[in-house]
Structure formats: C-alpha cells, structure tokens
PDB file of C-alpha atoms in Angstrom:
ATOM      1  CA  MET A   1     -75.543  47.884-132.985  1.00 44.00           C
ATOM      2  CA  VAL A   2     -72.985  45.227-132.435  1.00 46.00           C
ATOM      3  CA  ALA A   3     -70.056  47.240-132.702  1.00 48.00           C
ATOM      4  CA  PRO A   4     -70.885  49.764-130.135  1.00 48.00           C
ATOM      5  CA  ILE A   5     -71.081  46.688-127.062  1.00 46.00           C
ATOM      6  CA  ILE A   6     -67.794  45.032-128.454  1.00 50.00           C
ATOM      7  CA  ASN A   7     -65.903  48.004-127.863  1.00 74.00           C
ATOM      8  CA  ILE A   8     -67.495  48.889-124.364  1.00 85.00           C
ATOM      9  CA  GLY A   9     -66.638  45.272-123.481  1.00 82.00           C
ATOM     10  CA  ILE A  10     -62.949  45.586-124.647  1.00 83.00           C
ATOM     11  CA  GLN A  11     -62.818  48.819-123.270  1.00 87.00           C
ATOM     12  CA  THR A  12     -64.345  47.907-119.864  1.00 89.00           C
ATOM     13  CA  ALA A  13     -61.856  44.856-119.911  1.00 89.00           C
ATOM     14  CA  LYS A  14     -58.636  47.146-120.067  1.00 88.00           C
ATOM     15  CA  TYR A  15     -59.912  49.217-117.236  1.00 91.00           C
ATOM     16  CA  CYS A  16     -60.047  46.306-115.238  1.00 91.00           C
ATOM     17  CA  ASN A  17     -56.835  44.809-116.025  1.00 91.00           C
ATOM     18  CA  VAL A  18     -55.024  48.286-115.469  1.00 93.00           C
ATOM     19  CA  ALA A  19     -57.143  49.031-112.258  1.00 94.00           C
ATOM     20  CA  GLY A  20     -55.980  45.253-110.837  1.00 93.00           C
ATOM     21  CA  LEU A  21     -52.205  46.183-111.398  1.00 93.00           C
ATOM     22  CA  GLY A  22     -52.947  49.139-109.428  1.00 94.00           C
ATOM     23  CA  LEU A  23     -54.246  47.390-106.642  1.00 94.00           C
ATOM     24  CA  LEU A  24     -51.401  44.871-106.632  1.00 95.00           C
ATOM     25  CA  ILE A  25     -48.854  47.519-106.380  1.00 95.00           C
ATOM     26  CA  PHE A  26     -51.131  49.117-103.471  1.00 95.00           C
ATOM     27  CA  ASP A  27     -51.361  45.807-101.786  1.00 94.00           C
ATOM     28  CA  TYR A  28     -48.043  44.990-101.766  1.00 94.00           C
ATOM     29  CA  PHE A  29     -46.705  48.019-100.120  1.00 95.00           C
ATOM     30  CA  LEU A  30     -50.119  47.311 -97.811  1.00 93.00           C
ATOM     31  CA  THR A  31     -48.551  43.771 -96.520  1.00 92.00           C
ATOM     32  CA  LEU A  32     -44.957  44.578 -96.897  1.00 93.00           C
ATOM     33  CA  GLU A  33     -44.654  44.876 -93.353  1.00 91.00           C
ATOM     34  CA  SER A  34     -45.824  41.047 -92.800  1.00 89.00           C
ATOM     35  CA  GLU A  35     -43.780  39.935 -95.504  1.00 91.00           C
ATOM     36  CA  VAL A  36     -40.431  41.390 -93.570  1.00 91.00           C
ATOM     37  CA  ARG A  37     -41.662  39.838 -90.842  1.00 88.00           C
ATOM     38  CA  TRP A  38     -42.857  36.536 -91.448  1.00 85.00           C
ATOM     39  CA  THR A  39     -40.824  35.703 -94.585  1.00 87.00           C
ATOM     40  CA  TRP A  40     -37.211  37.598 -95.164  1.00 87.00           C
ATOM     41  CA  SER A  41     -35.550  36.292 -91.876  1.00 84.00           C
ATOM     42  CA  ARG A  42     -36.456  32.748 -92.553  1.00 83.00           C
ATOM     43  CA  ARG A  43     -34.339  30.216 -94.164  1.00 87.00           C
ATOM     44  CA  TRP A  44     -34.736  29.185 -98.127  1.00 89.00           C
ATOM     45  CA  ASN A  45     -36.872  26.064 -98.566  1.00 88.00           C
ATOM     46  CA  VAL A  46     -39.977  25.054-100.722  1.00 89.00           C
ATOM     47  CA  SER A  47     -42.406  27.126 -98.882  1.00 86.00           C
ATOM     48  CA  ARG A  48     -40.302  30.437 -99.330  1.00 88.00           C
ATOM     49  CA  VAL A  49     -39.670  29.577-103.283  1.00 92.00           C
ATOM     50  CA  ILE A  50     -43.399  28.994-103.434  1.00 92.00           C
ATOM     51  CA  PHE A  51     -44.014  32.348-101.338  1.00 91.00           C
ATOM     52  CA  VAL A  52     -41.880  34.686-103.885  1.00 93.00           C
ATOM     53  CA  LEU A  53     -43.252  32.538-106.710  1.00 94.00           C
ATOM     54  CA  ALA A  54     -46.924  33.842-105.743  1.00 92.00           C
ATOM     55  CA  ARG A  55     -45.892  36.904-104.412  1.00 93.00           C
ATOM     56  CA  TYR A  56     -44.075  38.448-107.256  1.00 95.00           C
ATOM     57  CA  THR A  57     -44.612  36.798-110.768  1.00 95.00           C
ATOM     58  CA  PRO A  58     -47.897  38.179-110.394  1.00 94.00           C
ATOM     59  CA  PHE A  59     -46.510  41.723-111.056  1.00 95.00           C
ATOM     60  CA  ALA A  60     -44.932  40.386-114.318  1.00 94.00           C
ATOM     61  CA  ALA A  61     -48.588  38.880-115.614  1.00 93.00           C
ATOM     62  CA  ALA A  62     -50.523  41.860-114.160  1.00 92.00           C
ATOM     63  CA  GLY A  63     -47.782  44.195-115.983  1.00 92.00           C
ATOM     64  CA  MET A  64     -47.602  42.453-119.093  1.00 90.00           C
ATOM     65  CA  THR A  65     -51.751  42.209-119.316  1.00 89.00           C
ATOM     66  CA  ALA A  66     -51.876  45.919-118.762  1.00 89.00           C
ATOM     67  CA  TYR A  67     -49.089  46.312-121.538  1.00 87.00           C
ATOM     68  CA  ALA A  68     -51.478  44.410-123.788  1.00 84.00           C
ATOM     69  CA  ALA A  69     -54.714  46.499-122.772  1.00 83.00           C
ATOM     70  CA  ILE A  70     -53.461  49.590-123.476  1.00 83.00           C
ATOM     71  CA  ALA A  71     -50.693  49.448-126.248  1.00 76.00           C
ATOM     72  CA  THR A  72     -51.309  49.651-129.504  1.00 64.00           C
ATOM     73  CA  ARG A  73     -49.937  47.064-131.852  1.00 63.00           C
ATOM     74  CA  ALA A  74     -51.989  46.949-135.111  1.00 61.00           C
ATOM     75  CA  ASN A  75     -50.551  44.546-137.491  1.00 64.00           C
ATOM     76  CA  GLU A  76     -48.061  42.973-135.331  1.00 68.00           C
ATOM     77  CA  ASP A  77     -47.104  39.359-134.565  1.00 70.00           C
ATOM     78  CA  CYS A  78     -48.219  38.764-130.996  1.00 75.00           C
ATOM     79  CA  SER A  79     -48.310  35.101-130.069  1.00 76.00           C
ATOM     80  CA  HIS A  80     -44.757  34.784-128.610  1.00 81.00           C
ATOM     81  CA  PHE A  81     -45.856  37.707-126.103  1.00 83.00           C
ATOM     82  CA  SER A  82     -49.307  36.186-125.232  1.00 83.00           C
ATOM     83  CA  ARG A  83     -47.722  32.681-124.951  1.00 84.00           C
ATOM     84  CA  ALA A  84     -44.762  34.119-122.558  1.00 88.00           C
ATOM     85  CA  SER A  85     -48.066  36.047-120.887  1.00 87.00           C
ATOM     86  CA  ASN A  86     -50.080  32.839-120.624  1.00 85.00           C
ATOM     87  CA  ALA A  87     -46.989  30.880-119.025  1.00 89.00           C
ATOM     88  CA  ILE A  88     -46.549  33.473-116.542  1.00 92.00           C
ATOM     89  CA  HIS A  89     -50.070  33.799-115.636  1.00 89.00           C
ATOM     90  CA  ILE A  90     -49.932  29.699-114.966  1.00 88.00           C
ATOM     91  CA  ILE A  91     -46.987  30.214-112.940  1.00 92.00           C
ATOM     92  CA  SER A  92     -48.912  33.073-110.629  1.00 92.00           C
ATOM     93  CA  ILE A  93     -51.761  30.590-110.206  1.00 90.00           C
ATOM     94  CA  VAL A  94     -49.548  27.036-109.629  1.00 91.00           C
ATOM     95  CA  ALA A  95     -47.563  29.127-106.865  1.00 92.00           C
ATOM     96  CA  ALA A  96     -50.675  30.629-105.031  1.00 91.00           C
ATOM     97  CA  GLU A  97     -52.430  27.125-105.125  1.00 91.00           C
ATOM     98  CA  GLY A  98     -48.883  26.220-103.455  1.00 91.00           C
ATOM     99  CA  LEU A  99     -49.453  28.322-100.559  1.00 87.00           C
ATOM    100  CA  LEU A 100     -52.964  26.799 -99.942  1.00 88.00           C
ATOM    101  CA  ILE A 101     -51.674  23.175-100.500  1.00 91.00           C
ATOM    102  CA  ILE A 102     -49.207  24.344 -97.600  1.00 87.00           C
ATOM    103  CA  ARG A 103     -51.805  25.633 -95.548  1.00 84.00           C
ATOM    104  CA  THR A 104     -54.114  22.212 -96.331  1.00 89.00           C
ATOM    105  CA  TYR A 105     -50.837  20.161 -95.281  1.00 90.00           C
ATOM    106  CA  ALA A 106     -49.980  21.472 -92.030  1.00 84.00           C
ATOM    107  CA  PHE A 107     -53.664  21.296 -90.922  1.00 85.00           C
ATOM    108  CA  TRP A 108     -53.453  17.437 -91.562  1.00 88.00           C
ATOM    109  CA  LYS A 109     -50.300  16.644 -89.480  1.00 84.00           C
ATOM    110  CA  ARG A 110     -47.815  17.208 -92.239  1.00 88.00           C
ATOM    111  CA  SER A 111     -48.854  14.059 -93.468  1.00 90.00           C
ATOM    112  CA  LYS A 112     -46.259  13.105 -96.226  1.00 92.00           C
ATOM    113  CA  LYS A 113     -48.377  10.453 -97.878  1.00 93.00           C
ATOM    114  CA  PHE A 114     -51.165  13.356 -97.913  1.00 94.00           C
ATOM    115  CA  LEU A 115     -48.950  16.117 -99.326  1.00 94.00           C
ATOM    116  CA  ALA A 116     -47.965  13.574-102.595  1.00 95.00           C
ATOM    117  CA  MET A 117     -51.372  12.955-103.355  1.00 95.00           C
ATOM    118  CA  LEU A 118     -52.158  16.838-102.999  1.00 95.00           C
ATOM    119  CA  LEU A 119     -49.301  17.451-105.781  1.00 95.00           C
ATOM    120  CA  VAL A 120     -50.516  14.486-107.690  1.00 96.00           C
ATOM    121  CA  LEU A 121     -53.801  15.671-107.962  1.00 95.00           C
ATOM    122  CA  ALA A 122     -52.448  19.257-108.815  1.00 94.00           C
ATOM    123  CA  ALA A 123     -50.483  17.990-111.509  1.00 93.00           C
ATOM    124  CA  ILE A 124     -53.676  16.249-112.916  1.00 94.00           C
ATOM    125  CA  SER A 125     -55.766  19.078-112.774  1.00 92.00           C
ATOM    126  CA  ILE A 126     -52.848  21.281-114.431  1.00 89.00           C
ATOM    127  CA  ALA A 127     -52.614  18.903-117.417  1.00 91.00           C
ATOM    128  CA  CYS A 128     -55.887  18.380-117.946  1.00 91.00           C
ATOM    129  CA  ALA A 129     -57.322  21.924-117.889  1.00 89.00           C
ATOM    130  CA  VAL A 130     -54.418  23.079-120.251  1.00 86.00           C
ATOM    131  CA  GLY A 131     -54.720  20.110-122.162  1.00 89.00           C
ATOM    132  CA  ILE A 132     -58.990  19.771-122.632  1.00 91.00           C
ATOM    133  CA  THR A 133     -58.724  23.713-123.261  1.00 85.00           C
ATOM    134  CA  GLN A 134     -55.839  23.754-126.440  1.00 83.00           C
ATOM    135  CA  VAL A 135     -58.008  20.740-127.685  1.00 86.00           C
ATOM    136  CA  VAL A 136     -61.065  22.798-127.536  1.00 83.00           C
ATOM    137  CA  GLU A 137     -59.645  25.569-129.267  1.00 76.00           C
ATOM    138  CA  ASN A 138     -58.347  24.045-132.012  1.00 76.00           C
ATOM    139  CA  ALA A 139     -61.470  22.556-132.686  1.00 79.00           C
ATOM    140  CA  GLN A 140     -63.068  26.186-132.803  1.00 68.00           C
ATOM    141  CA  SER A 141     -60.643  27.441-134.745  1.00 63.00           C
ATOM    142  CA  VAL A 142     -61.338  28.501-138.386  1.00 54.00           C
ATOM    143  CA  PRO A 143     -58.952  27.522-141.166  1.00 55.00           C
ATOM    144  CA  ALA A 144     -57.593  31.134-142.477  1.00 48.00           C
ATOM    145  CA  ASN A 145     -58.233  32.118-146.048  1.00 49.00           C
ATOM    146  CA  PRO A 146     -55.225  32.531-147.800  1.00 53.00           C
ATOM    147  CA  SER A 147     -56.962  35.281-150.052  1.00 55.00           C
ATOM    148  CA  ASP A 148     -58.256  37.352-146.918  1.00 49.00           C
ATOM    149  CA  PRO A 149     -56.011  40.025-145.827  1.00 49.00           C
ATOM    150  CA  PRO A 150     -53.564  39.479-142.978  1.00 48.00           C
ATOM    151  CA  THR A 151     -54.870  40.668-139.438  1.00 50.00           C
ATOM    152  CA  SER A 152     -53.534  41.103-136.092  1.00 51.00           C
ATOM    153  CA  ASP A 153     -53.774  38.746-133.372  1.00 55.00           C
ATOM    154  CA  CYS A 154     -53.250  41.592-130.740  1.00 68.00           C
ATOM    155  CA  THR A 155     -57.187  41.673-129.603  1.00 69.00           C
ATOM    156  CA  PHE A 156     -57.577  42.504-126.661  1.00 68.00           C
ATOM    157  CA  GLN A 157     -59.797  39.098-126.050  1.00 68.00           C
ATOM    158  CA  ALA A 158     -59.866  35.499-125.410  1.00 71.00           C
ATOM    159  CA  GLY A 159     -61.994  32.817-126.124  1.00 72.00           C
ATOM    160  CA  ARG A 160     -64.691  31.138-123.800  1.00 78.00           C
ATOM    161  CA  SER A 161     -62.596  27.992-123.594  1.00 81.00           C
ATOM    162  CA  SER A 162     -60.290  29.497-121.109  1.00 81.00           C
ATOM    163  CA  ALA A 163     -63.470  29.022-118.460  1.00 86.00           C
ATOM    164  CA  ILE A 164     -62.438  25.472-118.839  1.00 88.00           C
ATOM    165  CA  GLN A 165     -58.723  26.228-116.769  1.00 87.00           C
ATOM    166  CA  TYR A 166     -60.650  28.022-114.637  1.00 89.00           C
ATOM    167  CA  ALA A 167     -63.366  25.701-113.773  1.00 92.00           C
ATOM    168  CA  PHE A 168     -60.612  22.942-112.956  1.00 92.00           C
ATOM    169  CA  LEU A 169     -59.258  25.596-110.572  1.00 91.00           C
ATOM    170  CA  VAL A 170     -62.263  25.964-108.870  1.00 93.00           C
ATOM    171  CA  VAL A 171     -62.808  22.023-108.517  1.00 94.00           C
ATOM    172  CA  TYR A 172     -59.370  21.813-106.931  1.00 94.00           C
ATOM    173  CA  GLU A 173     -59.693  24.540-104.329  1.00 92.00           C
ATOM    174  CA  LEU A 174     -63.267  23.175-103.261  1.00 94.00           C
ATOM    175  CA  PHE A 175     -61.189  19.764-102.971  1.00 94.00           C
ATOM    176  CA  LEU A 176     -58.880  21.585-100.690  1.00 92.00           C
ATOM    177  CA  MET A 177     -61.059  23.434 -98.669  1.00 92.00           C
ATOM    178  CA  SER A 178     -63.730  20.111 -98.112  1.00 94.00           C
ATOM    179  CA  LEU A 179     -60.495  18.348 -97.176  1.00 92.00           C
ATOM    180  CA  MET A 180     -59.965  21.561 -94.347  1.00 90.00           C
ATOM    181  CA  VAL A 181     -63.496  20.934 -93.084  1.00 91.00           C
ATOM    182  CA  PHE A 182     -63.492  17.173 -93.035  1.00 92.00           C
ATOM    183  CA  LYS A 183     -60.099  17.240 -90.866  1.00 89.00           C
ATOM    184  CA  ARG A 184     -61.865  19.826 -88.564  1.00 87.00           C
ATOM    185  CA  TYR A 185     -64.785  17.740 -87.498  1.00 86.00           C
ATOM    186  CA  GLN A 186     -62.858  14.571 -88.099  1.00 86.00           C
ATOM    187  CA  ASP A 187     -59.784  15.307 -85.506  1.00 83.00           C
ATOM    188  CA  TYR A 188     -60.742  18.619 -83.632  1.00 81.00           C
ATOM    189  CA  ARG A 189     -64.703  18.425 -83.289  1.00 80.00           C
ATOM    190  CA  ASP A 190     -64.242  18.868 -79.560  1.00 77.00           C
ATOM    191  CA  SER A 191     -60.982  21.264 -79.520  1.00 75.00           C
ATOM    192  CA  ASN A 192     -61.073  24.876 -78.090  1.00 74.00           C
ATOM    193  CA  SER A 193     -57.508  25.242 -79.443  1.00 72.00           C
ATOM    194  CA  ARG A 194     -57.472  29.037 -80.849  1.00 70.00           C
ATOM    195  CA  LEU A 195     -54.672  27.377 -82.844  1.00 71.00           C
ATOM    196  CA  VAL A 196     -56.802  25.097 -84.714  1.00 76.00           C
ATOM    197  CA  ASN A 197     -59.592  27.821 -85.117  1.00 75.00           C
ATOM    198  CA  ALA A 198     -57.378  30.339 -86.659  1.00 71.00           C
ATOM    199  CA  VAL A 199     -55.867  27.982 -88.932  1.00 74.00           C
ATOM    200  CA  PHE A 200     -59.295  26.370 -90.208  1.00 81.00           C
ATOM    201  CA  GLN A 201     -61.202  29.750 -89.815  1.00 78.00           C
ATOM    202  CA  GLY A 202     -58.574  31.648 -91.827  1.00 76.00           C
ATOM    203  CA  GLY A 203     -57.883  28.783 -94.270  1.00 77.00           C
ATOM    204  CA  VAL A 204     -61.480  28.299 -95.175  1.00 84.00           C
ATOM    205  CA  LEU A 205     -62.246  32.727 -95.597  1.00 84.00           C
ATOM    206  CA  TYR A 206     -59.466  32.952 -97.690  1.00 84.00           C
ATOM    207  CA  MET A 207     -60.491  29.941-100.181  1.00 86.00           C
ATOM    208  CA  THR A 208     -64.041  31.057-100.136  1.00 90.00           C
ATOM    209  CA  ALA A 209     -62.894  34.303-101.703  1.00 88.00           C
ATOM    210  CA  ILE A 210     -60.877  32.724-104.222  1.00 87.00           C
ATOM    211  CA  ILE A 211     -63.244  30.582-105.052  1.00 91.00           C
ATOM    212  CA  SER A 212     -65.767  33.165-105.285  1.00 91.00           C
ATOM    213  CA  VAL A 213     -63.162  35.182-107.689  1.00 89.00           C
ATOM    214  CA  SER A 214     -62.622  32.284-109.967  1.00 89.00           C
ATOM    215  CA  LEU A 215     -66.564  31.700-110.561  1.00 93.00           C
ATOM    216  CA  ILE A 216     -67.305  35.286-111.105  1.00 92.00           C
ATOM    217  CA  ASN A 217     -64.502  34.704-113.952  1.00 89.00           C
ATOM    218  CA  ILE A 218     -66.342  31.639-115.426  1.00 92.00           C
ATOM    219  CA  VAL A 219     -69.794  33.400-115.414  1.00 92.00           C
ATOM    220  CA  ILE A 220     -67.996  36.471-117.113  1.00 90.00           C
ATOM    221  CA  MET A 221     -66.550  34.391-120.039  1.00 88.00           C
ATOM    222  CA  THR A 222     -69.307  31.969-120.648  1.00 89.00           C
ATOM    223  CA  ALA A 223     -72.432  34.413-119.831  1.00 88.00           C
ATOM    224  CA  ALA A 224     -70.956  37.518-120.794  1.00 86.00           C
ATOM    225  CA  PRO A 225     -70.587  38.717-124.685  1.00 86.00           C
ATOM    226  CA  ALA A 226     -67.122  37.707-125.821  1.00 82.00           C
ATOM    227  CA  SER A 227     -65.748  41.312-125.941  1.00 82.00           C
ATOM    228  CA  TYR A 228     -65.801  40.852-121.507  1.00 87.00           C
ATOM    229  CA  ASN A 229     -63.834  37.915-121.658  1.00 85.00           C
ATOM    230  CA  GLU A 230     -60.361  39.306-120.960  1.00 86.00           C
ATOM    231  CA  THR A 231     -62.230  41.511-117.414  1.00 88.00           C
ATOM    232  CA  MET A 232     -60.798  39.335-114.675  1.00 89.00           C
ATOM    233  CA  ASP A 233     -57.648  38.223-116.228  1.00 88.00           C
ATOM    234  CA  ALA A 234     -55.108  40.203-114.354  1.00 89.00           C
ATOM    235  CA  PRO A 235     -57.539  40.998-111.332  1.00 90.00           C
ATOM    236  CA  GLN A 236     -57.965  36.966-111.138  1.00 89.00           C
ATOM    237  CA  ILE A 237     -54.109  36.722-110.794  1.00 91.00           C
ATOM    238  CA  VAL A 238     -53.877  39.459-108.321  1.00 93.00           C
ATOM    239  CA  LEU A 239     -56.451  38.612-106.035  1.00 90.00           C
ATOM    240  CA  HIS A 240     -55.238  34.977-105.600  1.00 89.00           C
ATOM    241  CA  SER A 241     -51.617  36.788-105.287  1.00 90.00           C
ATOM    242  CA  MET A 242     -53.359  38.539-102.275  1.00 91.00           C
ATOM    243  CA  LEU A 243     -55.413  35.955-100.484  1.00 87.00           C
ATOM    244  CA  ALA A 244     -52.791  33.193-100.978  1.00 85.00           C
ATOM    245  CA  SER A 245     -49.816  35.249 -99.099  1.00 87.00           C
ATOM    246  CA  ARG A 246     -52.349  36.233 -96.538  1.00 85.00           C
ATOM    247  CA  VAL A 247     -52.960  32.517 -96.086  1.00 79.00           C
ATOM    248  CA  LEU A 248     -49.134  32.184 -95.409  1.00 79.00           C
ATOM    249  CA  PHE A 249     -48.736  34.837 -93.218  1.00 84.00           C
ATOM    250  CA  SER A 250     -51.404  34.094 -90.874  1.00 78.00           C
ATOM    251  CA  LEU A 251     -50.369  30.549 -90.530  1.00 73.00           C
ATOM    252  CA  ARG A 252     -46.794  31.821 -89.632  1.00 76.00           C
ATOM    253  CA  GLU A 253     -48.476  34.209 -87.232  1.00 76.00           C
ATOM    254  CA  SER A 254     -50.321  31.872 -85.607  1.00 71.00           C
ATOM    255  CA  ASP A 255     -46.947  29.092 -85.304  1.00 69.00           C
ATOM    256  CA  GLN A 256     -45.377  32.235 -83.826  1.00 72.00           C
ATOM    257  CA  ARG A 257     -48.354  32.592 -81.369  1.00 69.00           C
ATOM    258  CA  ASP A 258     -47.906  29.201 -80.092  1.00 63.00           C
ATOM    259  CA  MET A 259     -44.074  29.184 -79.992  1.00 65.00           C
ATOM    260  CA  GLU A 260     -44.303  32.267 -77.836  1.00 61.00           C
ATOM    261  CA  GLY A 261     -47.120  30.244 -75.177  1.00 55.00           C
ATOM    262  CA  THR A 262     -49.679  32.325 -76.465  1.00 46.00           C
ATOM    263  CA  THR A 263     -51.792  29.744 -77.843  1.00 41.00           C
ATOM    264  CA  VAL A 264     -52.084  25.990 -77.152  1.00 41.00           C
ATOM    265  CA  LEU A 265     -49.263  23.652 -77.738  1.00 39.00           C
ATOM    266  CA  MET A 266     -48.868  22.410 -80.903  1.00 40.00           C
ATOM    267  CA  SER A 267     -49.424  18.926 -79.032  1.00 43.00           C
ATOM    268  CA  THR A 268     -52.871  19.654 -80.734  1.00 45.00           C
ATOM    269  CA  PHE A 269     -51.379  19.084 -83.877  1.00 46.00           C
ATOM    270  CA  ILE A 270     -49.493  16.457 -83.223  1.00 46.00           C
ATOM    271  CA  PRO A 271     -50.133  13.193 -81.705  1.00 42.00           C
ATOM    272  CA  ASP A 272     -47.043  12.471 -79.340  1.00 41.00           C
ATOM    273  CA  GLN A 273     -47.446  15.574 -77.321  1.00 40.00           C
ATOM    274  CA  ARG A 274     -44.149  17.199 -78.252  1.00 42.00           C
ATOM    275  CA  HIS A 275     -44.420  20.835 -78.610  1.00 42.00           C
ATOM    276  CA  THR A 276     -43.531  21.398 -82.561  1.00 41.00           C
ATOM    277  CA  SER A 277     -44.238  24.348 -85.041  1.00 46.00           C
ATOM    278  CA  LEU A 278     -45.929  23.997 -88.421  1.00 47.00           C
ATOM    279  CA  GLY A 279     -42.522  23.492 -89.842  1.00 48.00           C
ATOM    280  CA  LEU A 280     -42.895  26.047 -91.976  1.00 50.00           C
ATOM    281  CA  ASP A 281     -39.421  28.132 -91.359  1.00 54.00           C
TER     282      ASP A 281
END
C-alpha cells in the first residue's frame, strides 16, 4: 500500500513543477509589454540588476527543476546538478526579495539607514536559513553501509528540513509587510494621496500573495507525505518572480503618473516638499 502513495506523490510533484515552468513562460509574454515600458529604457542601476535576476534566473531554476522531474537518471551522480539548481533557486528568491525591499525602502522615504538595516537582516536570515537547514540535514542523514548496493541520488524528492528555509522567508516577508503597514499609519494616516494608496495597497497585496505561497509550501513539506515535498519547488520560484516583478512595474507606474501630474506631488514622500520621483530609474 505504501509504494502506490509514493509514486502518486512524486508524479504529482513532477506535474506541478513542469506546469510551473509553463506558467512562467506564459506570464513572461503576458507582462513583456510592461517590462519593455518600465525597464528597457531605464539606465542600469542596482534596482534594474535585481529585476533582471528576479525576472530571468527563474527560467534556469524552473527549467532545471522540470528537467529533474522528467529525466530518467538512474544510477547517476546528481550531486553537482542538485547543488547548481539549489544555488540558482536561492539567487532567484533573494532577487525577488530584493524587489520587495526596494518597494519598502521607497515607502520609507528612501532612508539609507533603513535600507542598511533591511539588508543586514536579509543577510542574517539567509545565513541562518541555509546554516540551520544544513545542520538538520546532517543530523538526519544515515551513514551509508559499504556492503549495500550503490543507489542513485537523483530521486525527485526533498527532505522536510527544506521547510526551515521557507519559514525564514515567511518571517522576513511578514516583517517587510508590517513595516509598510506601520509607516502607512504613522506618517500617512490622514493622507488621501492616490500615490501613497497605490504603493501601499499594491505592496501589501503582492506580499500577502507571496507569503501565502510560502506557507502552502511549508504545509506540504511538513504535513504531506514525503513524496509530495517537491510539489511547490518550481511554482514557488515562479510565483515569487511573477509577483515581485509586478511590484516593480506598479511602483514605476505610480512614479510615472506622479511625474506626469496625474497624482499628488512627491512631497507626500519627501518632507522638504520638493517634487521628486521614487528614484528607481
């Protein structure tokens, strides 16, 4: 009775990951016009580099995951492939978080000290997530018996300890969202600015969706049978990229509308009443 459950779980995970790659390709062409309008004509700076990483590394990450899902690699050494795939996954997630940090930084009046705090906390979160996960995996690993026949490490299945990384991700994203809410009601409580409302509501909406995806992944990894653990691997990366990219698109659209005079002056954000953009060019 156990074998069929495992097979169904792994098969379900494979379908979901291949579908995730398809969703990423579909969404890319759906939002290509926005990308051309809001990024291609901009000068290269930190925000654009982060956007490019968040936008395009998921293609490599989801592609490698889809390949691992459908390829037959019996009796092969997949350790190098797995490490490369994990590294690209981490880069994709970190870049997507970088776009969320940019939005929060803009909402906090582009405070350099505030940005430094967010980056330090992000680095600490990444180090703790990766480190603790590695420690747990090493503690749970069982030494191989030399007398046992060689086995392949290419099974499309992950350990439950991976949920630790997503738990840190959820905590950090909740922290970013709480900072948005705090600033909204501290400095803009009585503001009727369309720009403030657009930046705040869009940020909270997208971050709520991203957090929900991470929570679903954690539930699957901790509560579902182990064979389902990889179900949200590619979809997690894909949805992070899709939603985080929209964060930047909506932020630049709000900034552009303000510069064209369709919203209130940026003095809403800048205390000295000067008309200034969000500085994302």
